[in-house]
Structure formats: structure tokens, C-alpha cells
Amino acid sequence: MAKQNLVVIGNGMVGHKFLDRMIAKGATQNWNLITFCEEPRIAYDRVNLSGFFNGKTEADLTLVEPGFYQDNGVQMYVGDRAIKIDRDHKCVTSANGITISYDKLVLATGSYPFVPPIEGKDAEGTFVYRTICDLEAIAAYAKTCRVGVVIGGGLLGLECANALKNLGLETHVVEFMPRLMPVQVDDAGGLILKREIEAIGVSVHTQKTTTKIVSENGRVHKMTFADDTELQTDMIVFSAGIRPRDDLARDCNLMIGDRGGIVINESCQTSDPDIYAIGECALHQNRIYGLVNPGYVMAGVAADNICGVDSSFDGADISTKLKLLGVDVASFGDAFAKTPGARELTISDAIQGTYKKLVVDETATTLLGGILVGDASAYGSLLQLMHNKTTLPPHPEDLLLPPRSGGENALLRVENFPDTAQICSCNNVSKSDICNAIRDNGLTDLASVKQCTKAGTGCGGCVPLVTDLFKAELKQAGIEVKNHLCQHFAYSRQELYHLVRSSVSSLEESQQIYTFDQLLQRYGQGKGCEICKPAAASILASVWNECILNPPHVGLQDTNDAFLANIQRDGTYSVVPRVPGGEITPDQLIVLGEVAKEFNLYSKITGGQRIDLFGARVDQLPHIWARLIEAGFESGHAYGKALRTVKSCVGSTWCRFGVQDSTSLAIALELRYRGLRAPHKLKSAVSGCTRECAEAQSKDFGIIATEKGWNLYICGNGGMKPQHAQLLAADLDKETLIRYIDRFLMFYIRTANRLERTATWFNKLEGGMEYLQQVIIEDSLGICAELEAEMAHQVATYDCEWKATINDSTKLQRFRHFVNSDQRDPNVIRVEERGQLRPAYEHERQLLTIGQS
Amino acid sequence: MQAITNQSTATRWITVCALNDILPNTGVCALVNDQQVAIFRVGEEDLYAIANYDPFSSAYVLSRGIVGDRNGIPKVASPVYKQNFNLATGECLDNAEVRVPTFSVRVVDQQVQVGSTQL
Ligand SMILES: Cc1cc2nc3c(=O)[nH]c(=O)nc-3n(C[C@H](O)[C@H](O)[C@H](O)COP(=O)(O)OP(=O)(O)OC[C@H]3O[C@@H](n4cnc5c(N)ncnc54)[C@H](O)[C@@H]3O)c2cc1C
Ligand code: HEM
Ligand code: SF4
């Protein structure tokens, strides 16, 4: 049988979903899929359109995997609008003059923003907010503006106001009705919302009817209102509602609703059974759905019907949860208590800025709907209670308040939802869909769950629920989210740290854990490996601070630590002496130069404001260090998971901008924390003013001078995944600063995973910066005294590892290449480049060895 | 099997160092007939010898790796890119196609000896 033509007009969110459904059903076997896409780009995520202003790109927003349409043979007409439907001949004509016949036609034309017929509405400087093109135009124009007004205080209007504010404009919202979000929120909720939004710096004008838009020099200048007031502005965005794009359907005499919208039945067919309408252009039981999920449901129903599967559209839930200008707002079910006998229960807290309303049935046993403003964390769970008609507890208000007895409210726990509960309403994903995906595919991380089920990839409102479900599911399956260090220890690094740390206070010395063997005997199995040995060595060093080359420890160290130097690709090492704060005297520079010359070392300035000498053989290391130590240098710990450097700028000592002496502070900090071993390396920097020449905000802890003291930033990172450090505390005096750093570092050392930098550790920390501030500043865990004492012990027991080594002949034994010969490794071959030596590359090495033989 | 044949035929034992020159659970490198041999002391007693050459980094460094076990198999991890080698067989545990040579080794009178079949 020849394939039939299926034409889709509109490639927006719903048009795409429809094609996606058809392809998933294998319908390309029987159908040629053809689509007209008016916009210059194929379907993208309109729901997250505002993300465009927060740096999301077109590629981030697209809904279509690259190549998806091509691979499935979908014929695309991008940038081409359908302009005529000829029902008699069953064909569609486009603006570019293409005519294509159809066997079935699907209208997914969406809607257009309604612009009220105000005088001056077409002036330069007026916009709507619907497409990427609109946003590009707004962003370009806003550059020349100071003030922006949004007409319309609904859901979209507030989102648009947020965007204008982010573009740096003084922003106003003008709403014709007496309250914001008139469709979703009641008067009391609207009032709280207004107050919260004004607190963020957006002016809200309700009950204002705009009468005229006045231009000056061809640009919008001000608007006047029915109450004779006026408002000056440079640009205006209309967000006064949407209207279905039903003109094509109208022109070919399909049935249209009185107030617009293409009438459809429960199969999503229009009055012509060969033509379907889905999404925002469709009118179902006299209702238009301005949300994406009902459109997605329609897309599925239409695809089913065209493929001969029976399914129907029975209306959809229009519950919503949003974060508007940073304020949570949710509205669900019968929010206005229109059900006969419905009763309302409200809790309004003007201090916290929250408003919560539940609508329950006559007997107060089932939930019918509700409104949440300011704190919508209970939204997902309440929605479930409503959909599943769960019997409410005796005091329904408990659902809105913190638990009475300190326990959690069991009804709101995702484990207790029925399997059919819809968790993600954007993509219609049920609890059992998610659980099955986790079980069947053995998923062990949240990202895979989202990718596999699509849950949480729409508006994102359900992500907390998905996360809870994921955790509960893993726990139930007995797949503990395992954090064992390796096969030799069934403990995480944190747990091992704790075991070692708590053994310190054991009264019996035999119970104290000094060595890896003791740790392995008590808590591990086997012989250990390259994962647990260095981790244990680091823990033992953080707790006891014994020289890492003492006999019981030396075998635990990675080769860098074992030889107190950094191994290079030819098996030789580099030497980095400590240069605290990057301050170095001419005499010290001369010594470094002399040593480099004598041992023929390649010299380079590091990124950490010190000097790296490369190419030292194992046997040379002690001789090099003997010279360096004599000249007053110390180990720089460049080889260790330890404090590396505290970089600095010259600060107020030289710089005309400096407000504090950043160099002296950097030196003091580097000397305080030198040698401190941690789960991973630690870097720091101190800048003398906000110009930040030392780049302190890319460090594990960075300090920036202020007029009043020091700002402390923590958990930044450079390297592979740069991340800005965040402010922990501002304007500290030096003593407090050091106290906070002590606590921070020790808390990190206690709780981080093996090889976890502070930035990664921070990103996983529940409660984020607020939590850290509580722990470090307010001592919420009551451990600060301990942390400080631990650090004091570290500082007091610091010893230069190289000094300890060159003074110990048994330790020096190891520093030779052969145990039975004084020969050197004959395979180290060097070539000269720019006046210094470097290891030969493989091809050079071959040439050189041929030359020798 | 191999080791036994070697011993019974032409093995020459070369003393390289005292047992105490190798700290428990570490390795050293010995020069034996111009070959670099990495000798490891696992626990107090057990000795293993494999080539010092790390085929992944092309550097002579295996003696400086961390000693341990994987599923009970004694092994060393290369200090450069961390591939693991079975100390008894020289097999690379992370890449079945790679194997480094092994040597026989023993302790006589607290002296470590490496067996050599070369004459
Ligand atoms: C800023 C913003 C925020 C939103 N936030 C949310 C939210 O948080 N939650 C939510 O559920 N919904 C939200 N929505 C609504 C949601 O985006 C829409 O419900 C959804 O996009 C409707 O899909 P659709 O395919 O019906 O229409 P559209 O996505 O508008 O797609 C219709 C497409 O058809 C094209 N078209 C029209 N006529 C023709 C023609 N004759 N020929 C060819 N092409 C044609 C149009 O150009 C358009 O590309 C938001 C909308 C906006 C603008
Ligand atoms: C195996 C490869 C690498 C080795 C052996 C190495 C080694 C080092 C060493 C020893 C230092 C410290 C210098 C000092 O203490 O003065 C250092 C500093 C630094 N490294 Fe690397 N590095 C490597 C790869 C990288 C990579 C890939 C990046 C970036 C993506 C990087 C970025 C830096 C930076 C920014 C510093 C300076 C740190 C500071 O300013 O505090 N390094 N590196
Ligand atoms: S950070 Fe400030 S004080 Fe330091 S060098 Fe730069 S401008 Fe000068």
C-alpha cells in the first residue's frame, strides 16, 4: 500500500510532541510525515523561554535531538507558513508557494499574544513575549532603555517582568484586575504575592486601565491610565493573554468557538474528521488550555487515533507551580472553592510572606484544590493527595504546617503514594514509570532517571519528588548508594576518618590507630591497594601529622609523596620549594638558579607563584634538597594532597589601590597551613582590593581585602571545571578570619570524599552556603572548638618533610634508582629546547638510540 | 611450573640486597644482568619480582608503585598511569593483552636473590 500523507501545521511544542509520538509508534511505515514550521527554527522549549535571558542558548532550548527529523524522514518546511487549507481537494498551500495534499491534517498552530486595542500600541518600543525572535528583539532594544513596563500581571507577565529586571531595567507591572495572577490566585494570595514581588524591586500597579501609549521622537515615552495618572517608560511588553491561532481553520469553515479556538471532540478531531487540532489552538468542551501538558496529552490522543488506537482526551488538570521573581506560587485543582459545599482553610503569614490555602470537600476528608504563595514546597505532594483522593488526616491544616511531633507527615511522603500517582505532569510520568525504569535499567543516578523517563525535564516542579522517589527506591532495593572506599574497606572516607579520629581519645594506646596495618586489621580486609593506601595515609597525616616517610607509612604513598617530588613522564621528578605568598628575595632566586644549573634542571614558573625545577633523578633529590634547605627553603608540598600555595598580590604595600596588606596575610596563611594534608589539594590566594589580581575567587579559600577587613570566599575551583568561590563572611578581622578558615578546612577534611575538591564537596552539601555558615560561624553542630583544636595540633606539629628526610640516613636509602648499584636509570634521555633540557619524545628517542648503536 | 624447571636446570642466583633493604609492602629496583628488575616485599615474607619497565608510560618505574591486592591477587599499581600488574604472573589486570616479564626470587640468609637463566 502506498504511504499516505500526514501534514502537521505548526512545529511548536505540541506539534513536535505529536510527531515524536507518531515516530515512536512506528507510523513512518504507513505515513509520510510533513510539517510546516513558521518560525525560523524547529520546536524549542517555550516553557523555559525566559532561560534565554539567563544564558540558555537555542541549542539548550531545542526539543529535537539533532538529526531526529532527518533520520525519521520527516519532511520539514522551516520558515514557511501554511496559508490555506483546501478541504475539497485535501491540500495545504504555504507562503512559499508549496502545495501538498494530505490524507490527514493536524493543526498545532498554538496561539498569539493578545494586544489590547490601546491607542499607540504599535509604536516603536512595544513588544510581545512568545518566541525566541521576540526575546532577541526585546534584549536588543532594552540596551537603549532605562525603564520597562509589562502590561498584564498574569503568569507570563510576571515571568516577563523578571526578564526585564534581569536585563537591568527599572521594571513595572501594570494589571487591569485588582490582583496579580487573577486566574490562579485569590485576593489574599495576590496581595502577598504583590508584596513579595515589590520587595524584590518590581513596582506593581493593579486596577489600572491603560488608555494611551504616547511616543516621542518615534519611541515609546509614557503611558496614561483611565484614572488620569501616567507612567514614563522606554519600552512596553504586552502580556495580556493569548488567543488561539484559528484563522486557517476559520477560513476553511471548520467549526470555531464563540470566543475563538478550533472546536475538537474527545478524539481531538475538528468538525472535519480528517483534520485534527491539538495544543493551544484547540477548544475542548469550550475550554482552551494555555499550558503545555494538556497539549501533550492531546498530541498523544491524536496520534493514537490516527494509528487506529482508541483513546480519548477528557480534559486536563491545569495545576501550576512556578517560581515568579523568586517567589514560589502554586495553584491546583478547585483553587476557588467552586465545588458545592467546598470549604476553605487558609494560613497567611505576612512576616514570612507566605499564603497557603487548601480547599476540601464538605466533610473535610478529601482535598479538592489549593493555592500556595511564598512557599510551594508541599505542592507536589498535595497534588498527589488530591488526584488520589487520599483520606485527609483529622487536622488537614497539618499538611501546611511543620509536623506537630517533629516527625514527618507520612501522607506527604512519596513512598506512600499509589503506583499510578502522576509525578511529572509535564510529561505525564507516573510513580510506577519511574520505579520501573530504576529497577529495570538498574539506574543509580538521578540524571539517568530523568533522561530515561523524561520526568523532571519539563517545568522542573517535580524534581524534588523525583529525587525523593529515587532515593526511596534505591534504599528499598537494598542498593545502598554505596560509598565504600574500595574492596578493602566497607567504609567511606568520612567514616574511616571518624574511626581514626575517635581512636585518638582512646585511653589504651593499643586501641589507637597510627598505621595502615592497624586500620586494615580492625576495619578492613586483604592487603589494600592504590586507592585505600594513599587515602589512609592522608587520614593518618590529617589526624597525627607524623612524617609520611616514616617506615609504616612510606609504602602507602603515591610515588609523588613517597619521593616528596612530582613524577614526570620519563620517571624523573620535579622539585618545588615553598615560596610563601609568592614573595622571594634576590638571594633565594640566585640559589634556585645555581641549583638548577648545577643539576641541569629545566626551570619554569608555576601557576602558583613559585618555581618548578624539572628532571631530577631520584638519586639527585636529596642532594638538591640539601642545598635548598641550607638556603632556607622548605618543601612546597606540590606533590601532596595538601595545601599548595597561597598566592597574593602586593596589596597596600606597593599598589596604589590596595586597602590591606595582602602579601603579609598570604604569607601568614601559607605558613599556618603548610603541610596540611586533606582529601585533595588545597589552593588559596589573597587580594589587596576588589580588583582581585590574585584571583582569590577561584580558590578553595580566597580572601579579598575590604576597607573594613577581609572577605572570605570558599569552595572555588580553577582547573577542569571552574567555579567561583562563594562568600562565607564579610569584613572579618584577621583573628576571626583565621578561626573561620581553621574550622572550614577541618570540617572539609572530616567530611569530604577521597579526592573530592572543596568545590565538588560543596556542590553536594545539602543546605549549601547557609548550612556552612551555620556550622562555621554559628557553630550549629557544636564542633568548632574541636575543629580549632585539631588545626592547632596540625600547626604545632608541622615539620618540613624534606628536612626530616635528609637528616635520616635510613630514609635516604630509598633515594636511588637501583638497590644494588649506583648507576642511574640509563633510559632517561634528554634533548635541548630553547636552551633547556626536556625528556625526549618517543620518536626522538628512537633516533637517538639508533645514533648511539 | 616454569619456576621449578628453571630452578632445576640453569638458574643462577644473584644476590641483590638484604631483605631489610626492602621495607614491608614496598618495592626496590635491582640491576640484574643489565636488566631492571622490580622486587616487591609483600607483608614480611613474600617476595615477587617483575620487570621494572612500565609499558604504558615507557618509563622504568614499576618498583615505585603501590603494592596491594585485588580480589586476593597480589599486585602493584604503576605510579604513572595507575595500571595494575599481577605480581605473580606479570599480567596487567586492567588490560588482558599486556604482560610484563617475571623473575624468580628467593631469600637466603636474609639476602634477596634473583634467579637468572641467562649464562
Ligand atoms: C514565556 C512563556 C512561558 C510559559 N510557561 C509555561 C509554563 O510554565 N507551564 C506551561 O504549562 N506552559 C507554559 N507556557 C505555555 C506553553 O508554552 C504553551 O502551552 C505551549 O507552547 C503550547 O504549544 P503549542 O504547540 O500548542 O503552541 P506553540 O508552542 O506556540 O507552537 C505553535 C507553533 O505553530 C506555528 N504556527 C502557527 N501557525 C502556523 C502556520 N499557519 N503555519 C506554520 N506554522 C504555524 C507557530 O509559529 C508556533 O511555532 C509558557 C509560554 C510562554 C510564551
Ligand atoms: C598531570 C598534569 C599536571 C601536573 C603534574 C600539574 C602540576 C602542578 C603543580 C605541581 C602545580 C603547583 C605549582 C606550585 O605549587 O607552585 C600546579 C599548579 C597549577 N596547575 Fe597544574 N598540573 C597538571 C595539570 C594541570 C591542568 C590540566 C591544569 C588546568 C586545567 C592545571 C592548572 C594549574 C593551575 C591553575 C595551577 C596554579 C594553581 C594556583 O594558582 O594556585 N594543571 N600544577
Ligand atoms: S588586587 Fe587590588 S591591591 Fe592587589 S594588586 Fe590588584 S589592584 Fe592592587
Coordinates of N, CA, C and O in Angstrom, one line a residue, chain B:
Chain B
M1 N 55.1 -24.0 37.4 CA 55.8 -25.0 36.6 C 57.1 -24.4 36.1 O 58.2 -25.0 36.3
Q2 N 57.0 -23.3 35.4 CA 58.2 -22.6 34.9 C 59.3 -22.5 35.9 O 60.4 -22.8 35.6
A3 N 58.9 -21.9 37.0 CA 59.9 -21.6 38.0 C 60.6 -22.9 38.5 O 61.8 -22.9 38.6
I4 N 59.9 -24.0 38.6 CA 60.6 -25.2 39.0 C 61.6 -25.7 38.0 O 62.7 -26.0 38.3
T5 N 61.1 -25.7 36.7 CA 62.1 -26.1 35.7 C 63.3 -25.2 35.7 O 64.4 -25.7 35.7
N6 N 63.1 -23.9 35.8 CA 64.2 -23.0 35.8 C 65.2 -23.4 37.0 O 66.4 -23.5 36.7
Q7 N 64.6 -23.6 38.1 CA 65.5 -23.9 39.3 C 66.3 -25.2 39.1 O 67.4 -25.3 39.4
S8 N 65.6 -26.2 38.5 CA 66.3 -27.5 38.4 C 67.3 -27.5 37.3 O 68.2 -28.3 37.3
T9 N 67.2 -26.5 36.3 CA 68.2 -26.6 35.3 C 69.3 -25.5 35.5 O 70.2 -25.7 36.3
A10 N 69.1 -24.4 34.8 CA 70.3 -23.5 34.7 C 70.2 -22.2 35.5 O 70.9 -21.3 35.2
T11 N 69.3 -22.2 36.6 CA 69.2 -20.9 37.3 C 70.4 -20.5 38.0 O 71.0 -21.3 38.8
R12 N 70.8 -19.3 37.8 CA 71.9 -18.8 38.5 C 71.3 -17.7 39.5 O 70.5 -16.9 39.1
W13 N 71.7 -17.8 40.8 CA 71.0 -16.8 41.7 C 72.0 -15.7 42.0 O 73.1 -15.9 42.3
I14 N 71.5 -14.5 41.8 CA 72.3 -13.3 42.0 C 71.8 -12.6 43.2 O 70.6 -12.2 43.3
T15 N 72.6 -12.4 44.2 CA 72.2 -11.6 45.4 C 72.2 -10.1 45.1 O 73.1 -9.6 44.5
V16 N 71.1 -9.5 45.4 CA 71.0 -8.1 45.1 C 71.0 -7.2 46.3 O 71.4 -6.0 46.2
C17 N 70.4 -7.6 47.4 CA 70.3 -6.8 48.6 C 69.9 -7.6 49.8 O 69.6 -8.7 49.7
A18 N 70.0 -6.9 51.0 CA 69.5 -7.6 52.2 C 68.0 -7.5 52.2 O 67.4 -6.5 51.7
L19 N 67.3 -8.4 52.8 CA 65.8 -8.3 53.0 C 65.4 -7.0 53.6 O 64.5 -6.4 53.2
N20 N 66.2 -6.6 54.6 CA 65.9 -5.4 55.3 C 66.0 -4.1 54.5 O 65.6 -3.0 54.9
D21 N 66.7 -4.2 53.3 CA 66.7 -3.1 52.5 C 65.4 -2.8 51.8 O 65.2 -1.7 51.2
I22 N 64.5 -3.7 51.9 CA 63.2 -3.5 51.3 C 62.2 -3.4 52.4 O 61.9 -4.4 53.2
L23 N 61.6 -2.3 52.6 CA 60.6 -2.1 53.7 C 59.3 -3.0 53.3 O 59.0 -3.1 52.1
P24 N 58.7 -3.6 54.3 CA 57.5 -4.4 54.0 C 56.5 -3.5 53.2 O 56.3 -2.3 53.4
N25 N 55.9 -4.2 52.2 CA 54.9 -3.6 51.3 C 55.5 -2.4 50.5 O 54.7 -1.5 50.2
T26 N 56.7 -2.5 50.1 CA 57.3 -1.6 49.1 C 58.1 -2.4 48.1 O 58.3 -3.6 48.3
G27 N 58.6 -1.6 47.2 CA 59.5 -2.3 46.2 C 60.8 -1.6 46.0 O 61.0 -0.4 46.5
V28 N 61.7 -2.3 45.4 CA 63.0 -1.6 45.0 C 63.3 -2.1 43.6 O 62.7 -3.0 43.1
C29 N 64.3 -1.4 42.9 CA 64.7 -1.8 41.6 C 66.1 -2.4 41.7 O 67.0 -1.7 42.3
A30 N 66.3 -3.5 41.1 CA 67.7 -4.1 41.1 C 68.2 -4.2 39.6 O 67.4 -4.4 38.7
L31 N 69.5 -4.1 39.5 CA 70.1 -4.2 38.1 C 70.6 -5.6 38.1 O 71.6 -6.0 38.8
V32 N 70.1 -6.5 37.2 CA 70.5 -7.9 37.1 C 70.8 -8.2 35.7 O 69.9 -8.1 34.8
N33 N 72.1 -8.4 35.4 CA 72.5 -8.7 34.0 C 72.0 -7.6 33.1 O 71.4 -7.9 32.0
D34 N 72.2 -6.3 33.5 CA 71.7 -5.2 32.6 C 70.2 -5.1 32.5 O 69.8 -4.3 31.7
Q35 N 69.5 -5.9 33.2 CA 68.0 -5.7 33.2 C 67.6 -5.1 34.5 O 68.1 -5.4 35.6
Q36 N 66.5 -4.2 34.4 CA 65.9 -3.6 35.5 C 64.8 -4.5 36.1 O 63.8 -4.7 35.4
V37 N 65.0 -5.0 37.3 CA 64.0 -5.9 37.9 C 63.4 -5.2 39.1 O 64.1 -4.7 40.0
A38 N 62.1 -5.2 39.2 CA 61.4 -4.6 40.3 C 61.1 -5.7 41.3 O 60.5 -6.7 40.9
I39 N 61.6 -5.6 42.5 CA 61.4 -6.6 43.5 C 60.5 -6.0 44.6 O 60.7 -4.9 45.1
F40 N 59.4 -6.8 45.0 CA 58.5 -6.3 46.0 C 58.4 -7.2 47.2 O 58.5 -8.4 47.0
R41 N 58.3 -6.6 48.3 CA 58.2 -7.4 49.6 C 56.7 -7.2 50.0 O 56.4 -6.1 50.4
V42 N 55.9 -8.2 50.0 CA 54.5 -8.1 50.4 C 54.4 -8.7 51.8 O 54.8 -9.9 51.9
G43 N 53.9 -7.9 52.7 CA 54.0 -8.4 54.1 C 55.4 -8.6 54.5 O 56.3 -7.9 54.0
E44 N 55.7 -9.4 55.5 CA 57.0 -9.6 56.0 C 57.8 -10.5 55.0 O 59.0 -10.4 54.8
E45 N 57.1 -11.5 54.5 CA 57.8 -12.7 54.0 C 57.8 -12.8 52.4 O 58.8 -13.1 51.9
D46 N 56.7 -12.4 51.8 CA 56.5 -12.8 50.4 C 57.3 -11.8 49.5 O 57.2 -10.6 49.6
L47 N 58.1 -12.4 48.6 CA 58.8 -11.6 47.6 C 58.3 -11.9 46.2 O 58.0 -13.1 45.9
Y48 N 58.3 -10.9 45.3 CA 57.9 -11.1 43.9 C 58.9 -10.2 43.1 O 59.4 -9.2 43.6
A49 N 59.1 -10.7 41.9 CA 60.0 -9.9 41.0 C 59.4 -9.8 39.6 O 59.0 -10.8 39.0
I50 N 59.3 -8.6 39.1 CA 58.8 -8.4 37.7 C 59.7 -7.4 37.1 O 60.5 -6.7 37.7
A51 N 59.5 -7.2 35.8 CA 60.3 -6.2 35.1 C 60.0 -4.8 35.6 O 58.8 -4.5 36.0
N52 N 60.9 -3.9 35.6 CA 60.7 -2.5 36.2 C 60.1 -1.6 35.1 O 59.6 -0.6 35.4
Y53 N 60.0 -2.1 33.9 CA 59.6 -1.3 32.8 C 58.0 -1.2 32.7 O 57.4 -2.3 32.7
D54 N 57.5 -0.1 32.7 CA 56.0 0.1 32.6 C 55.7 0.4 31.2 O 56.0 1.4 30.6
P55 N 55.0 -0.6 30.5 CA 54.8 -0.5 29.1 C 53.8 0.7 28.8 O 53.8 1.2 27.6
F56 N 53.1 1.1 29.7 CA 52.1 2.2 29.4 C 52.8 3.6 29.4 O 52.4 4.4 28.6
S57 N 53.8 3.8 30.3 CA 54.4 5.1 30.3 C 55.8 5.1 29.6 O 56.4 6.1 29.5
S58 N 56.2 3.9 29.2 CA 57.5 3.7 28.7 C 58.6 4.2 29.6 O 59.7 4.6 29.2
A59 N 58.4 4.1 30.9 CA 59.4 4.5 31.9 C 59.7 3.3 32.8 O 58.9 2.5 33.0
Y60 N 60.9 3.4 33.4 CA 61.3 2.3 34.3 C 60.9 2.7 35.7 O 61.7 3.3 36.4
V61 N 59.7 2.3 36.1 CA 59.2 2.9 37.4 C 58.3 1.9 38.2 O 57.9 2.3 39.3
L62 N 58.1 0.7 37.7 CA 57.1 -0.1 38.5 C 57.5 -0.4 39.9 O 56.6 -0.5 40.8
S63 N 58.8 -0.4 40.2 CA 59.2 -0.6 41.6 C 58.7 0.4 42.5 O 58.7 0.3 43.7
R64 N 58.3 1.6 42.0 CA 57.9 2.7 42.9 C 56.3 2.7 43.0 O 55.8 3.7 43.5
G65 N 55.7 1.7 42.5 CA 54.2 1.7 42.6 C 53.7 1.2 44.0 O 54.5 0.8 44.8
I66 N 52.4 1.4 44.2 CA 51.8 1.0 45.5 C 51.5 -0.5 45.4 O 50.8 -0.9 44.4
V67 N 51.9 -1.2 46.4 CA 51.6 -2.7 46.5 C 50.3 -2.9 47.2 O 49.9 -2.2 48.1
G68 N 49.6 -4.0 46.7 CA 48.3 -4.3 47.4 C 47.8 -5.6 46.8 O 48.5 -6.4 46.2
D69 N 46.4 -5.7 46.9 CA 45.8 -6.9 46.2 C 44.5 -6.5 45.6 O 43.9 -5.5 45.9
R70 N 44.1 -7.3 44.6 CA 42.8 -7.1 44.0 C 42.2 -8.5 44.1 O 42.8 -9.5 43.5
N71 N 41.1 -8.7 44.7 CA 40.5 -10.0 45.0 C 41.5 -11.0 45.4 O 41.4 -12.1 44.9
G72 N 42.4 -10.6 46.3 CA 43.3 -11.6 46.8 C 44.6 -11.7 46.0 O 45.6 -12.3 46.4
I73 N 44.6 -11.2 44.7 CA 45.8 -11.4 43.9 C 46.7 -10.2 44.2 O 46.4 -9.1 44.1
P74 N 48.0 -10.6 44.6 CA 48.9 -9.5 44.9 C 49.3 -8.7 43.6 O 49.4 -9.3 42.6
K75 N 49.3 -7.4 43.8 CA 49.5 -6.6 42.6 C 50.2 -5.3 42.9 O 50.3 -4.9 44.1
V76 N 50.7 -4.7 41.9 CA 51.3 -3.3 42.0 C 50.6 -2.4 41.0 O 50.3 -2.8 39.9
A77 N 50.4 -1.1 41.4 CA 49.8 -0.2 40.5 C 51.0 0.7 40.0 O 51.7 1.3 40.8
S78 N 51.0 0.9 38.7 CA 52.1 1.8 38.1 C 51.9 3.2 38.7 O 50.8 3.7 38.8
P79 N 53.0 3.8 39.1 CA 52.9 5.1 39.6 C 52.6 6.2 38.6 O 52.2 7.3 39.0
V80 N 52.7 5.9 37.3 CA 52.5 6.9 36.3 C 51.0 7.0 35.9 O 50.3 8.0 36.2
Y81 N 50.5 5.9 35.3 CA 49.1 6.0 34.9 C 48.2 5.0 35.7 O 47.0 4.8 35.3
K82 N 48.7 4.3 36.7 CA 48.0 3.5 37.6 C 47.4 2.2 37.1 O 46.5 1.6 37.7
Q83 N 48.0 1.7 36.0 CA 47.5 0.3 35.6 C 48.1 -0.7 36.7 O 49.2 -0.5 37.2
N84 N 47.3 -1.8 36.9 CA 47.8 -2.7 37.9 C 48.4 -4.0 37.2 O 47.9 -4.5 36.2
F85 N 49.4 -4.5 37.9 CA 50.0 -5.7 37.4 C 50.0 -6.8 38.4 O 50.3 -6.6 39.6
N86 N 49.7 -8.0 38.0 CA 49.7 -9.2 38.9 C 51.2 -9.5 39.2 O 52.0 -9.7 38.3
L87 N 51.5 -9.5 40.5 CA 52.9 -9.6 40.8 C 53.4 -11.0 40.5 O 54.6 -11.2 40.3
A88 N 52.5 -12.0 40.6 CA 53.0 -13.4 40.4 C 53.2 -13.7 38.9 O 54.1 -14.5 38.6
T89 N 52.3 -13.2 38.1 CA 52.3 -13.6 36.7 C 52.8 -12.5 35.7 O 53.0 -12.7 34.6
G90 N 52.8 -11.2 36.2 CA 53.2 -10.1 35.3 C 52.0 -9.6 34.5 O 52.1 -8.6 33.8
E91 N 50.9 -10.3 34.5 CA 49.7 -9.9 33.7 C 49.2 -8.5 34.2 O 49.2 -8.2 35.4
C92 N 48.8 -7.7 33.2 CA 48.2 -6.5 33.5 C 46.7 -6.8 33.8 O 46.0 -7.3 33.0
L93 N 46.3 -6.3 35.0 CA 44.9 -6.7 35.4 C 43.9 -5.7 34.8 O 42.7 -5.9 34.9
D94 N 44.3 -4.7 34.1 CA 43.4 -3.7 33.5 C 43.4 -3.8 32.0 O 42.7 -3.1 31.4
N95 N 44.3 -4.7 31.5 CA 44.4 -4.8 30.0 C 45.0 -6.2 29.7 O 46.2 -6.4 29.8
A96 N 44.1 -7.2 29.4 CA 44.5 -8.6 29.3 C 45.6 -8.8 28.3 O 46.3 -9.8 28.3
E97 N 45.8 -7.8 27.4 CA 46.7 -8.1 26.3 C 48.2 -7.7 26.7 O 49.1 -8.0 26.0
V98 N 48.3 -7.1 27.9 CA 49.6 -6.7 28.3 C 50.1 -7.5 29.4 O 49.4 -7.9 30.3
R99 N 51.4 -7.9 29.4 CA 52.0 -8.7 30.4 C 53.5 -8.2 30.5 O 54.1 -8.0 29.5
V100 N 54.0 -8.1 31.7 CA 55.4 -7.8 31.8 C 56.1 -9.1 32.3 O 55.5 -9.9 32.9
P101 N 57.4 -9.2 32.0 CA 58.2 -10.4 32.4 C 58.3 -10.6 33.9 O 58.2 -9.6 34.6
T102 N 58.4 -11.8 34.3 CA 58.6 -12.0 35.8 C 59.9 -12.7 36.0 O 60.5 -13.2 35.0
F103 N 60.4 -12.7 37.2 CA 61.7 -13.3 37.5 C 61.5 -14.1 38.8 O 60.6 -13.8 39.6
S104 N 62.3 -15.1 39.0 CA 62.2 -15.9 40.2 C 63.1 -15.2 41.3 O 64.1 -14.5 41.0
V105 N 62.6 -15.3 42.5 CA 63.3 -14.5 43.6 C 63.2 -15.3 44.9 O 62.2 -16.1 45.1
R106 N 64.2 -15.3 45.7 CA 64.2 -16.0 47.0 C 65.0 -15.3 48.0 O 65.8 -14.4 47.7
V107 N 64.9 -15.8 49.3 CA 65.7 -15.2 50.3 C 66.6 -16.3 50.9 O 66.1 -17.4 51.2
V108 N 67.8 -16.0 50.9 CA 68.8 -17.0 51.6 C 69.6 -16.2 52.6 O 70.2 -15.2 52.2
D109 N 69.6 -16.6 53.8 CA 70.3 -16.0 54.9 C 70.0 -14.5 54.9 O 70.9 -13.6 55.0
Q110 N 68.8 -14.1 54.8 CA 68.3 -12.7 54.9 C 68.8 -11.9 53.7 O 68.8 -10.7 53.7
Q111 N 69.3 -12.6 52.7 CA 69.7 -11.9 51.4 C 68.7 -12.2 50.3 O 68.3 -13.4 50.2
V112 N 68.4 -11.2 49.5 CA 67.4 -11.4 48.5 C 68.2 -11.8 47.2 O 69.2 -11.1 46.8
Q113 N 67.7 -12.9 46.5 CA 68.4 -13.3 45.3 C 67.4 -13.4 44.2 O 66.3 -13.8 44.3
V114 N 67.9 -12.9 43.0 CA 67.1 -13.0 41.8 C 67.6 -14.1 40.9 O 68.9 -14.2 40.8
G115 N 66.8 -14.9 40.4 CA 67.2 -16.0 39.5 C 67.4 -15.5 38.1 O 66.7 -14.7 37.6
S116 N 68.5 -16.0 37.5 CA 68.7 -15.6 36.1 C 69.0 -16.9 35.3 O 69.8 -17.7 35.7
T117 N 68.4 -17.0 34.2 CA 68.6 -18.2 33.4 C 69.6 -17.9 32.3 O 70.1 -18.7 31.6
Q118 N 70.0 -16.6 32.2 CA 71.0 -16.2 31.2 C 72.4 -16.6 31.7 O 72.6 -16.5 32.9
L119 N 73.2 -17.1 30.9 CA 74.5 -17.5 31.3 C 75.6 -16.6 30.9 O 75.4 -15.6 30.2

